[in-house]
Coordinates of C-alpha atoms in Angstrom, one line a residue:
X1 CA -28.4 43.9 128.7
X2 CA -30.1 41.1 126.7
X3 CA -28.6 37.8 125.0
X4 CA -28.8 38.0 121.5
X5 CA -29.2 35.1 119.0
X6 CA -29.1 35.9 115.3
X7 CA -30.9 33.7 112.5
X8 CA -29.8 33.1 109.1
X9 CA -31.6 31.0 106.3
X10 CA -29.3 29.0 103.7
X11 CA -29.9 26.6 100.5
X12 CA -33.2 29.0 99.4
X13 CA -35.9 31.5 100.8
X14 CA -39.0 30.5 102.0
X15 CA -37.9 27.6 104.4
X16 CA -39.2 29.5 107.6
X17 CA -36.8 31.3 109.3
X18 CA -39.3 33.4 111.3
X19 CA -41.4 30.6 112.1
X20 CA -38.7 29.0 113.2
X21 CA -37.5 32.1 115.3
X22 CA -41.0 32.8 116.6
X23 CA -41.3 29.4 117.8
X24 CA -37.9 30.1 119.8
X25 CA -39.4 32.8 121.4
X26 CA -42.3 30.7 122.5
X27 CA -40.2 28.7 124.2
X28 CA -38.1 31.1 125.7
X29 CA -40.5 33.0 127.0
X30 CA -42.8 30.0 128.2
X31 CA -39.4 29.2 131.0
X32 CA -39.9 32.8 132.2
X33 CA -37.7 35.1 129.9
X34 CA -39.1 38.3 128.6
X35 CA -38.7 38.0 124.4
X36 CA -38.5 40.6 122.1
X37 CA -37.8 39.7 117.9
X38 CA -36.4 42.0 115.1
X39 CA -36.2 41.5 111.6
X40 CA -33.8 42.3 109.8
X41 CA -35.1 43.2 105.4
X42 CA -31.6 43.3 103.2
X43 CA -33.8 46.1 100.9
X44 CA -33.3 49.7 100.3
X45 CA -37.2 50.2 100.7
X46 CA -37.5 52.4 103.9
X47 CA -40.3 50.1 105.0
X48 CA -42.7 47.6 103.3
X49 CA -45.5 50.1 102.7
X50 CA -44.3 50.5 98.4
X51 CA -43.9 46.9 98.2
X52 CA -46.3 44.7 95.7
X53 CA -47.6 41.9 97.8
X54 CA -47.0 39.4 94.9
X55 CA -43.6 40.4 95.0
X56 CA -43.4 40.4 99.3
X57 CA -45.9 38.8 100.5
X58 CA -48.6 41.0 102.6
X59 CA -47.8 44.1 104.1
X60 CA -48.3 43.9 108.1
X61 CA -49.0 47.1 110.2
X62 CA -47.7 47.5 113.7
X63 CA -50.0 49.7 116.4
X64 CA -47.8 52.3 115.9
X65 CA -48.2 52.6 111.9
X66 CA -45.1 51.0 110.9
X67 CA -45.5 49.0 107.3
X68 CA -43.3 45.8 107.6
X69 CA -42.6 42.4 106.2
X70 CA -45.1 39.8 107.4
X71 CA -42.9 37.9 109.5
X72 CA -43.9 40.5 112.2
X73 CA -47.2 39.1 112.0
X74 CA -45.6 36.0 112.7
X75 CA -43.8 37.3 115.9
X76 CA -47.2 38.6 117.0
X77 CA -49.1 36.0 116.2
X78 CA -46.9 33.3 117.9
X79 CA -45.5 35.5 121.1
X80 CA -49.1 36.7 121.4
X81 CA -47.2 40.6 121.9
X82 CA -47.6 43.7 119.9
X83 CA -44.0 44.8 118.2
X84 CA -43.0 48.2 116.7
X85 CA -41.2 50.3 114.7
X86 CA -37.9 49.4 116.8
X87 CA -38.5 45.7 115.9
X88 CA -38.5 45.9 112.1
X89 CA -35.4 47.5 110.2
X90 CA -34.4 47.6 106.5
X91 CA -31.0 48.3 104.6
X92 CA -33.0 51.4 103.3
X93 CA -33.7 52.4 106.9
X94 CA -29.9 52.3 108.2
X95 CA -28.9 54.3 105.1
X96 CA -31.5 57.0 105.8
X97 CA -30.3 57.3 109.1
X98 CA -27.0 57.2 108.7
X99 CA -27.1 60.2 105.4
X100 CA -29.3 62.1 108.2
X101 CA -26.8 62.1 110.9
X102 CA -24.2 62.9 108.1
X103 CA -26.2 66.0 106.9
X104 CA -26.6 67.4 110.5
X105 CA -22.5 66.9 111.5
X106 CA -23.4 64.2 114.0
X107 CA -20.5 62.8 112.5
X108 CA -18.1 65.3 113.5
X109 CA -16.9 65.9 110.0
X110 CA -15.9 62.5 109.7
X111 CA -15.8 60.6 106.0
X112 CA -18.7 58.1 106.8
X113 CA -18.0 54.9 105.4
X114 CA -20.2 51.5 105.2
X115 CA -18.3 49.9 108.0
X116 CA -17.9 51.4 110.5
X117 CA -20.8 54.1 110.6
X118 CA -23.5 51.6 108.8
X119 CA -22.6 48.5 110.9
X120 CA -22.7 50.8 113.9
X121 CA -26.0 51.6 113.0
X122 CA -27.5 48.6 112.9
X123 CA -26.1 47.5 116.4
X124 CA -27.4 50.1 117.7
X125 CA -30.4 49.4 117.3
X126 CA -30.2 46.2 118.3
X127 CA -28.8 46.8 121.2
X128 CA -31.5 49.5 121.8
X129 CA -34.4 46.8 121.3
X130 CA -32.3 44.6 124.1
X131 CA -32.6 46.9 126.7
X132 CA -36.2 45.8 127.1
X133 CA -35.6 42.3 126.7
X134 CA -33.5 38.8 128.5
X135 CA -33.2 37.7 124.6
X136 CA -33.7 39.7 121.2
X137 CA -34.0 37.1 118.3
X138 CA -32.6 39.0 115.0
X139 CA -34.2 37.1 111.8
X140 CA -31.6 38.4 109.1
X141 CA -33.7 38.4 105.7
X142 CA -32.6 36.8 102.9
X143 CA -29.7 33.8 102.2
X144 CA -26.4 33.2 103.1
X145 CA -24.8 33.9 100.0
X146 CA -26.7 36.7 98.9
X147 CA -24.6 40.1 98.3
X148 CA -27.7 42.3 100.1
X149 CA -27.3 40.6 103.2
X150 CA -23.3 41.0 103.5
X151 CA -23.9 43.7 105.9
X152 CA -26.1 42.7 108.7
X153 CA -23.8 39.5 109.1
X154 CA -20.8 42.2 109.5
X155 CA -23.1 43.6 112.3
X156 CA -23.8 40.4 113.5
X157 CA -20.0 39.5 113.6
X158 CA -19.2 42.4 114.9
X159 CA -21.5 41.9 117.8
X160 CA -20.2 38.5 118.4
X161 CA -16.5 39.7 119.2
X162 CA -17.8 42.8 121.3
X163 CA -20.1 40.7 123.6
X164 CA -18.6 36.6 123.2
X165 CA -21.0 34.4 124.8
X166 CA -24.4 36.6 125.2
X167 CA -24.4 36.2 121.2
X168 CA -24.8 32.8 119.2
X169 CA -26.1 31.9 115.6
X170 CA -28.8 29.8 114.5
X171 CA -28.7 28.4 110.4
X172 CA -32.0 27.9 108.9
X173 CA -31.5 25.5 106.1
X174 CA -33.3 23.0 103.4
X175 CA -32.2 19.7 103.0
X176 CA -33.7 18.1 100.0
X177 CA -34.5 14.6 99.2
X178 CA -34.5 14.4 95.4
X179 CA -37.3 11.9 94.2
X180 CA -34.7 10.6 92.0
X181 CA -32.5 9.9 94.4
X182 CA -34.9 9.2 97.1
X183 CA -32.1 10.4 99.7
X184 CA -31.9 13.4 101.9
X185 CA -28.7 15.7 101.0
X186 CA -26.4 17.2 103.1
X187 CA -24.4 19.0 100.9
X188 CA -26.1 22.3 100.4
X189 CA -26.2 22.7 103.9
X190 CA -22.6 22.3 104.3
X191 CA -22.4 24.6 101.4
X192 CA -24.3 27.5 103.4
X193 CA -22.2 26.5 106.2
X194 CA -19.0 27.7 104.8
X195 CA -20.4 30.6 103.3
X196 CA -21.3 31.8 106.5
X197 CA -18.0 30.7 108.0
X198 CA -16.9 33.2 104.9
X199 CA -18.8 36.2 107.1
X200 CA -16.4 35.5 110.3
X201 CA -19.6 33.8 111.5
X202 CA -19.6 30.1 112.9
X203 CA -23.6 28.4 113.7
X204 CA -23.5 27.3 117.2
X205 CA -27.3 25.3 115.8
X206 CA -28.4 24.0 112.6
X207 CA -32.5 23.8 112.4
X208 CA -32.5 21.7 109.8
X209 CA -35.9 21.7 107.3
X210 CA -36.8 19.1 105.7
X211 CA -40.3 17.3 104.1
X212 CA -39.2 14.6 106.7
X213 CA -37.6 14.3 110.5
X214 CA -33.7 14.1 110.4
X215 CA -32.3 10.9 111.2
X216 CA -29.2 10.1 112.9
X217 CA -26.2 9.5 110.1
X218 CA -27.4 12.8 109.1
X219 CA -27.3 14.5 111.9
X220 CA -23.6 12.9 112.4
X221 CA -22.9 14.5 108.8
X222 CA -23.9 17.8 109.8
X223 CA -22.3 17.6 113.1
X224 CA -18.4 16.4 111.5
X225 CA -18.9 18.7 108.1
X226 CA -20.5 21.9 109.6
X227 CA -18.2 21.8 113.3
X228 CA -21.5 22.1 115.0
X229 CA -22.7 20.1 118.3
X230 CA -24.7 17.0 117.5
X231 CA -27.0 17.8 120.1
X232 CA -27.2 21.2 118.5
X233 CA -28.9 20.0 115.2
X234 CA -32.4 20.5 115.5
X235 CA -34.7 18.5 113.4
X236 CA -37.5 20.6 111.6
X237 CA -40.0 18.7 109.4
X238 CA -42.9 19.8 108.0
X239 CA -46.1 20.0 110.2
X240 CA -49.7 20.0 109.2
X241 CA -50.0 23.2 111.0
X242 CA -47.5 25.8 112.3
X243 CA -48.9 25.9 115.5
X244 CA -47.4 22.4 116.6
X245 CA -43.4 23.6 115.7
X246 CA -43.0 25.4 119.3
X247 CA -44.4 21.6 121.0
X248 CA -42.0 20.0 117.9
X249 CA -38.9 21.8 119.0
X250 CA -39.8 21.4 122.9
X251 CA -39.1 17.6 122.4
X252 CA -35.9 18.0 120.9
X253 CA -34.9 20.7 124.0
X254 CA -33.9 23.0 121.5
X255 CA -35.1 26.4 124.3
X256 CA -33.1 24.3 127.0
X257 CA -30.2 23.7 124.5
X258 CA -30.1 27.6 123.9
X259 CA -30.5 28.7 127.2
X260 CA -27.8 26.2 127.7
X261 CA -25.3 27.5 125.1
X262 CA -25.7 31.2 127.4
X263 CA -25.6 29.6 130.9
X264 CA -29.1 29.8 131.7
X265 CA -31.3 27.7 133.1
X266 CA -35.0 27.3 132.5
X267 CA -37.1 29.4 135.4
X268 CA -40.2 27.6 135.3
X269 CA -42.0 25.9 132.2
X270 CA -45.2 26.8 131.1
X271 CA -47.1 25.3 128.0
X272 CA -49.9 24.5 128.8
X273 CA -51.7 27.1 126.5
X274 CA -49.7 26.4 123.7
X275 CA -50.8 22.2 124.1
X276 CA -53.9 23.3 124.8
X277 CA -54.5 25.3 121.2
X278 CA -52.9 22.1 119.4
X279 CA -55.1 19.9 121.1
X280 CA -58.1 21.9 119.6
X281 CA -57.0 21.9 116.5
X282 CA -56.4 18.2 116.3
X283 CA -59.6 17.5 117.4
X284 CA -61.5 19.9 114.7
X285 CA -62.3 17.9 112.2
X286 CA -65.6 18.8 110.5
X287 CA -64.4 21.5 107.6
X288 CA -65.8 24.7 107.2
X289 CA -65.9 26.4 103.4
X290 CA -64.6 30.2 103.5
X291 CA -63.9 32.0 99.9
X292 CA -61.7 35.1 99.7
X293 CA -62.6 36.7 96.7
X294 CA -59.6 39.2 95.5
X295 CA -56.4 39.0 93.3
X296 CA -53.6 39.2 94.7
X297 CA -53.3 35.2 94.3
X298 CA -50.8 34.1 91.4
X299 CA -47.4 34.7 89.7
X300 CA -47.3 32.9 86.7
X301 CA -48.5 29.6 87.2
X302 CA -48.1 29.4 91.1
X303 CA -50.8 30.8 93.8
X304 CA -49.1 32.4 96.2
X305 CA -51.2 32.5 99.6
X306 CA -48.9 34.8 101.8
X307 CA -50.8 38.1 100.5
X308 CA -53.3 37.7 102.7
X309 CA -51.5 35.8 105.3
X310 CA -53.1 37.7 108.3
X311 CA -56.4 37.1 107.0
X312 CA -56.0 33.3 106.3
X313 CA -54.9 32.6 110.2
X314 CA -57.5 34.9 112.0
X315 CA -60.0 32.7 109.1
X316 CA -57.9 29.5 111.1
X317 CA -58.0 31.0 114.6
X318 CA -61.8 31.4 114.7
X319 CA -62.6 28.2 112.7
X320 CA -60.2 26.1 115.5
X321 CA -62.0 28.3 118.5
X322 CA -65.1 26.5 117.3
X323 CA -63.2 23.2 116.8
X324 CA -63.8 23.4 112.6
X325 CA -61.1 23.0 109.8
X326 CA -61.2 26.0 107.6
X327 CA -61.7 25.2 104.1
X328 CA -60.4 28.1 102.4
X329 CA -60.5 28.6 98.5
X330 CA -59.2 31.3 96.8
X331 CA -62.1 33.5 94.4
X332 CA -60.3 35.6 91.5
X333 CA -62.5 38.7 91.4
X334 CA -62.2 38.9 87.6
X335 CA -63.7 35.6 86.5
X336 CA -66.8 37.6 87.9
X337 CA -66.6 40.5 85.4
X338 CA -66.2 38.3 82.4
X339 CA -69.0 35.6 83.6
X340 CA -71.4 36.8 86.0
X341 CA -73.1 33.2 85.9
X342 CA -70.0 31.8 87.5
X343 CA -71.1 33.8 90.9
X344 CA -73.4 31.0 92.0
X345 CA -70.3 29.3 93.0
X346 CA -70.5 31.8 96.1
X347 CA -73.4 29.7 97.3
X348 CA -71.0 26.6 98.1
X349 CA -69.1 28.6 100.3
X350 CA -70.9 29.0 104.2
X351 CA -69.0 33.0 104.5
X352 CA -67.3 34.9 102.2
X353 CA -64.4 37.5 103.0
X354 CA -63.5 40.1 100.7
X355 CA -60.1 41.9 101.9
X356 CA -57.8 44.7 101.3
X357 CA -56.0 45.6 98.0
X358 CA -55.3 48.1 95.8
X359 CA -55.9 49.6 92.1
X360 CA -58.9 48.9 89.3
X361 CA -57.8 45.2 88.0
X362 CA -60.9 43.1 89.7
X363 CA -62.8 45.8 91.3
X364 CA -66.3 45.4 89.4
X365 CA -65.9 41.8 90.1
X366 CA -65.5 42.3 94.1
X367 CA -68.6 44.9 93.7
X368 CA -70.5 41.6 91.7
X369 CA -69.9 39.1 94.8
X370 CA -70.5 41.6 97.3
X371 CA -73.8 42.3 95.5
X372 CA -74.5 38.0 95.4
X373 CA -73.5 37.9 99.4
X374 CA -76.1 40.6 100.4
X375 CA -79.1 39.4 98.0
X376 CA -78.5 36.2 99.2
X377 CA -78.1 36.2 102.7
X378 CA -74.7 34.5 102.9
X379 CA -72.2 35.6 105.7
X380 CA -70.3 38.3 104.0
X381 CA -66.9 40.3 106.2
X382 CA -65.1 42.8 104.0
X383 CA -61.8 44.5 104.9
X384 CA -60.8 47.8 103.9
X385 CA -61.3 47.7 100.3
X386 CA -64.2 45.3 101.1
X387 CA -65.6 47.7 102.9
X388 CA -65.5 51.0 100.7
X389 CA -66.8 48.2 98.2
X390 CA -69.5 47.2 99.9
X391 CA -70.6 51.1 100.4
X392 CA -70.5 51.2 96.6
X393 CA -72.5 48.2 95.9
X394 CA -75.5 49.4 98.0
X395 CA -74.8 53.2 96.8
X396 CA -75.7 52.1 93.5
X397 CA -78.1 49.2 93.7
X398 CA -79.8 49.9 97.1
X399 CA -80.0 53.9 97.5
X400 CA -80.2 54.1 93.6
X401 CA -77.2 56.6 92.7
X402 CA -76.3 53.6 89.9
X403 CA -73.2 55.8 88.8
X404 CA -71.7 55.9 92.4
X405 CA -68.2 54.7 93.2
X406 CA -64.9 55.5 95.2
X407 CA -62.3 58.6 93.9
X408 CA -59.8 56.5 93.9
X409 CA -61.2 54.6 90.8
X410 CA -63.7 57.0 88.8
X411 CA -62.2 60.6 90.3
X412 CA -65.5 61.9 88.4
X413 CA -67.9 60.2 89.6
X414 CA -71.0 62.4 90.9
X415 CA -71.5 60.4 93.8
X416 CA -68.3 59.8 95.8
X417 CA -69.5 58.1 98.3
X418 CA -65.6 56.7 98.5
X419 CA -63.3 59.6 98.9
X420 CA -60.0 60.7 100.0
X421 CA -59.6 63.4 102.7
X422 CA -58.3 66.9 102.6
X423 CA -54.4 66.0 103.6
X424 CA -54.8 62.9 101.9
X425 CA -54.8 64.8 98.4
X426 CA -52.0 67.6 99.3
X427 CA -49.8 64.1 99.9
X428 CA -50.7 62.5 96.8
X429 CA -50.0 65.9 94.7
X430 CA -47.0 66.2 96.2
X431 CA -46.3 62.2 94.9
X432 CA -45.5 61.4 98.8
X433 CA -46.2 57.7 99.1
X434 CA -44.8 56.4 101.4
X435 CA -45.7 55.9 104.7
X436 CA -48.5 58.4 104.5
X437 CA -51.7 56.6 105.0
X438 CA -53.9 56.0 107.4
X439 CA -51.7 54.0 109.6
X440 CA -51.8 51.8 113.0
X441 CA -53.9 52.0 116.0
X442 CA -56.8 54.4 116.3
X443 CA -60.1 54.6 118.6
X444 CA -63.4 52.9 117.2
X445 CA -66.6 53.9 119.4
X446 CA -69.0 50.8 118.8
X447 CA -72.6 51.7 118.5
X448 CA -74.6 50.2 121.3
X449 CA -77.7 47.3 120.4
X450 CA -75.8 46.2 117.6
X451 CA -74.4 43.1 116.3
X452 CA -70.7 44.4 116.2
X453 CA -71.4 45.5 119.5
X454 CA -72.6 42.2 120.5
X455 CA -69.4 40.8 118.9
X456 CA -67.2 43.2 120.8
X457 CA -68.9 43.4 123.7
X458 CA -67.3 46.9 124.6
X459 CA -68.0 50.4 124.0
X460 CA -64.2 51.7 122.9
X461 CA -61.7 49.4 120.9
X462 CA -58.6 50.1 119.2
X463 CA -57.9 48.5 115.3
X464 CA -54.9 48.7 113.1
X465 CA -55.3 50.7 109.9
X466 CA -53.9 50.9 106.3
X467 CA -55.9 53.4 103.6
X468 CA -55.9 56.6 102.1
X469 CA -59.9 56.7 101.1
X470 CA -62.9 56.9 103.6
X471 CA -66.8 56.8 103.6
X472 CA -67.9 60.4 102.5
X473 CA -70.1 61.4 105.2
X474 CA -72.1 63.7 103.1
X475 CA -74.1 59.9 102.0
X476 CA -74.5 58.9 105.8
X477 CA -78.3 59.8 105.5
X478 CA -79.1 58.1 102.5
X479 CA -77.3 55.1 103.7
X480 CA -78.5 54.5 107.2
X481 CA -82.8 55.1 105.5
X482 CA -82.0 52.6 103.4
X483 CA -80.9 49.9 105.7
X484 CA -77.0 50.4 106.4
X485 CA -76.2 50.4 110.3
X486 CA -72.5 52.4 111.1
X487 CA -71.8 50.5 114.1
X488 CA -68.3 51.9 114.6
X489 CA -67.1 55.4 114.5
X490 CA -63.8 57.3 115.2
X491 CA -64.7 59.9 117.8
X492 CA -62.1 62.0 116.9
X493 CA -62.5 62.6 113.4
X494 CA -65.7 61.3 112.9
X495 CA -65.1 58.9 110.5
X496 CA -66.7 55.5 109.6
X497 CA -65.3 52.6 110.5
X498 CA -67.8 49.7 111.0
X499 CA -70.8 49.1 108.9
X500 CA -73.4 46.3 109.1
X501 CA -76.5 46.0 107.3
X502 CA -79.9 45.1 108.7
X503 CA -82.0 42.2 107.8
X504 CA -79.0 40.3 106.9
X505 CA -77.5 37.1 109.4
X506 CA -74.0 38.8 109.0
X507 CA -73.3 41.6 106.5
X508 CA -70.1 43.5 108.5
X509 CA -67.4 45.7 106.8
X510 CA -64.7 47.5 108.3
X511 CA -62.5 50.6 107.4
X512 CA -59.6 48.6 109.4
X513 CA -57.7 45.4 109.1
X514 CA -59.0 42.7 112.1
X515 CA -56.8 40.3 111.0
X516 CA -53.5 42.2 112.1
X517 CA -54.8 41.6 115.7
X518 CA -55.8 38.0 115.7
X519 CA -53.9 35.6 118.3
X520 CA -54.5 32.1 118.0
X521 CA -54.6 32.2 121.4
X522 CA -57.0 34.9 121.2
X523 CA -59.2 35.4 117.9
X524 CA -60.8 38.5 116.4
X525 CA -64.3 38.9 117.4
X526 CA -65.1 40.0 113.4
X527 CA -63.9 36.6 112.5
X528 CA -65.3 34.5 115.6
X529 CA -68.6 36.7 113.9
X530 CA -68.2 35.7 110.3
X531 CA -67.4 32.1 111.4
X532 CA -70.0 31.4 113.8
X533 CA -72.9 32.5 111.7
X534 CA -70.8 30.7 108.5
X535 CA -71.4 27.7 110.8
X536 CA -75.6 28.7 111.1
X537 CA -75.7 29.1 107.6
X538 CA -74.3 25.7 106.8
X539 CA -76.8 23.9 108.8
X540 CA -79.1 26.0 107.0

């Protein structure tokens, strides 16, 4: 049975709590402990899959389909390990379990109440995940404070008294310097502190966040107000990229301090990728210009990047691999709709991605740049919606069917060359939602002598998917005489999943979402594409 260490975030959201755990599990598992992570959503979604990115953030796919908060992407990206539907759970999730059990007198006629039946629920499932593990980090969502989160830190509790030392607690918290003060403050940290002392739950570490490294009388203020060891406050500035907090923490020995706190001891140590991939990213200097042109960007008066997270560090992973600083500014699609003049800004940019998304609002204005990219030559990788985009741009100003479009936006269009498939509708009728896409891993056959294949450099991949629409095959001839190359297929159902167009440096779309596999320790080849020739056409 595994060790388990809960985290908790206090003062506000946002402060990194699964970076913070991720870069745990970097250590952990770089002194030769197997690592798995969970986290832990106080919602009463099911899953992530209904959620508006502005109001979540992106929505991240497992291989096996499961729609989750993008911390998982985190956990991936940093343990450089694919997690599944055991490693994400939600409030909504434990509830629909626990109603199900109910309805099929698994409960033995019993009046199921929140605690126990609810809390049992979620350690069970913890515990399950530990069975494959030497340490589960759970990432409980949310602030200490919060009424949504009051149950996970029963479970958590709970778990503490049934298994003593294999369980401790880490607090995530802000500490703010005030610019009219000009001093950092304690005292919301103390605050969270006793609110989670309120739970039945005392911190065994504070990681404490902060613009700024922690200095000693505060670390001494912690320590005496908070009854945590000294040695146990870790220091957690901001960094100029994520990828140096795993190195940051190693210098305070905050995995030796943990394995500490369980009676463990460190079997071997083994950074040397990790130090290697900061080096290289130190050392890349020379910027590279990448626009994204969609619109999930702003709330109000704030741009908020983390609704394309995944795409934004596979853009960083194969800028670094070829030791450049990505550049990346943010397109709205609909300045292009109400000022087609303002598309020339495309040609300050050396590759343009366009990603996933969903609904009308900035459609014709993703069609518009799409349109600029191919007529003039510059890099172009869409995504998803990028791709079913792309296939109407050259529908209607290529093939010449100048009314053509996707179902999912003009239902009567006469030349569907986007369309939704046969099961696809029944779900939709029957206003089933959620979870019913095109989800996860599937097989993509590459088409040999092309450029994906040259990117790939294998016959058979696997790629993570998210969509309800697909290419209607009935316009695969018209398509392929005028130009378009469809480099990857799905053997089994025969559907599109890779175009490229000829006579173009890079023109690549894909049905499926690259960026939900990219590893800074080991980039997409679709990006390591777009970037590379991004690099030609710069020198061009």
């Amino acid at each position: 049975m595994a060790n388990f260490i809960f985290i908790a975030g206090g003062v506000m959201s946002g402060i990194g709590k699964g970076t913070t755990s991720a870069s745990l599990g970097v250590l952990l598992k770089s002194k030769g402990y197997k690592v798995e992570a969970m986290k832990i959503d106080p919602y009463v979604n099911v899953d992530a899959g209904t959620m508006n990115p502005i109001e979540h953030g992106e929505v991240f796919v497992t291989k096996d389909g499961i729609e989750t908060d993008q911390d998982i992407g985190i956990y991936e990206r940093f343990l450089h390990q694919d997690l599944t539907k055991e490693n994400y759970l939600t409030l909504g999730k434990v509830f629909l379990s626990v109603i199900q059990k109910e309805r099929a007198l698994e409960y033995g006629g019993k009046c199921v109440e929140v605690i126990p039946h609810c809390t049992d629920e979620i350690i069970s499932r913890i515990e399950n995940l530990g069975k494959r593990a030497d340490f589960v980090l759970v990432e409980i969502g949310g602030t200490i404070g919060e009424y949504q989160n009051a149950l996970f830190l029963e479970a958590a509790r709970q778990m503490k008294l049934k298994y003593k030392k294999r369980v401790i607690f880490i607090l995530v918290s802000y500490l703010p310097v005030p610019e009219m003060i000009g001093e950092m403050k304690t005292k919301p940290t103390q605050t969270a502190t006793r609110l989670l002392n309120e739970a039945g739950i005392q911190p065994d570490f504070i990681v404490a966040r902060a613009k700024v490294p922690l200095d000693e009388p505060r670390k001494q203020k912690l320590a005496l107000f908070c009854n945590v060891k000294k040695e146990n406050i870790i220091s957690a500035p901001d960094v100029e990229f994520i990828y140096q907090i795993p190195l940051n923490f190693e210098k305070e020995k905050f995995g030796e301090k943990v394995l500490k706190e369980f009676s463990l001891k460190p079997k071997r140590k083994n950074l040397k990728e990790w130090k290697n991939l900061c080096d290289r990213i130190e050392k890349s200097e020379k910027e590279l210009k990448i626009g994204i042109v969609g619109k999930y960007f702003k709330t109000g008066k704030f741009v908020l990047m983390d609704s394309y997270i995944s795409v934004i560090e596979a853009i960083k992973h194969a800028c670094w691999y070829y030791k450049r600083q990505p550049k990346i500014d943010w397109l709205d699609a609909e300045n292009y709709e109400k000022n087609k003049e303002s598309l020339k800004e495309l040609l300050n940019y050396s590759g343009i991605i366009v990603p996933g998304g969903f609904g009308q609002r900035g459609v014709e204005g993703k069609i518009l740049a799409i349109e600029f990219c191919r007529k003039n030559k510059i890099p172009f990788l869409g995504l998803c919606l990028g791709m079913q985009l792309a296939c109407v741009e050259f529908a209607r100003n290529v093939c010449g069917l100048k009314k053509a479009h996707s179902t999912e936006f003009n239902p009567k269009t006469n030349f569907p060359v986007i369309s939704l498939l046969k099961e696809q509708r029944k779900l939709l009728k029957e206003k089933s939602f959620g979870g019913t896409m095109r989800l996860g891993e599937q097989k993509c056959k590459i088409k040999k002598g092309t450029l994906t294949f040259s990117l790939y450099k294998k016959e058979i991949v696997f790629e993570r998917h998210r969509h309800r629409y697909e290419f209607n095959n009935k316009f695969k001839k018209i398509f392929e005489k005028n130009g378009i190359i469809f480099s990857g297929i799905n053997p089994e159902r025969n559907l599109v999943e890779i175009i490229e167009l000829k006579n173009h440096p890079f023109f690549i779309a894909s049905q499926f979402h690259p960026e939900f596999k990219s590893r800074p320790l080991s980039p997409h080849p679709l990006f390591l594409g777009l970037v590379k020739k991004s690099i030609e056409n710069e020198k061009k």
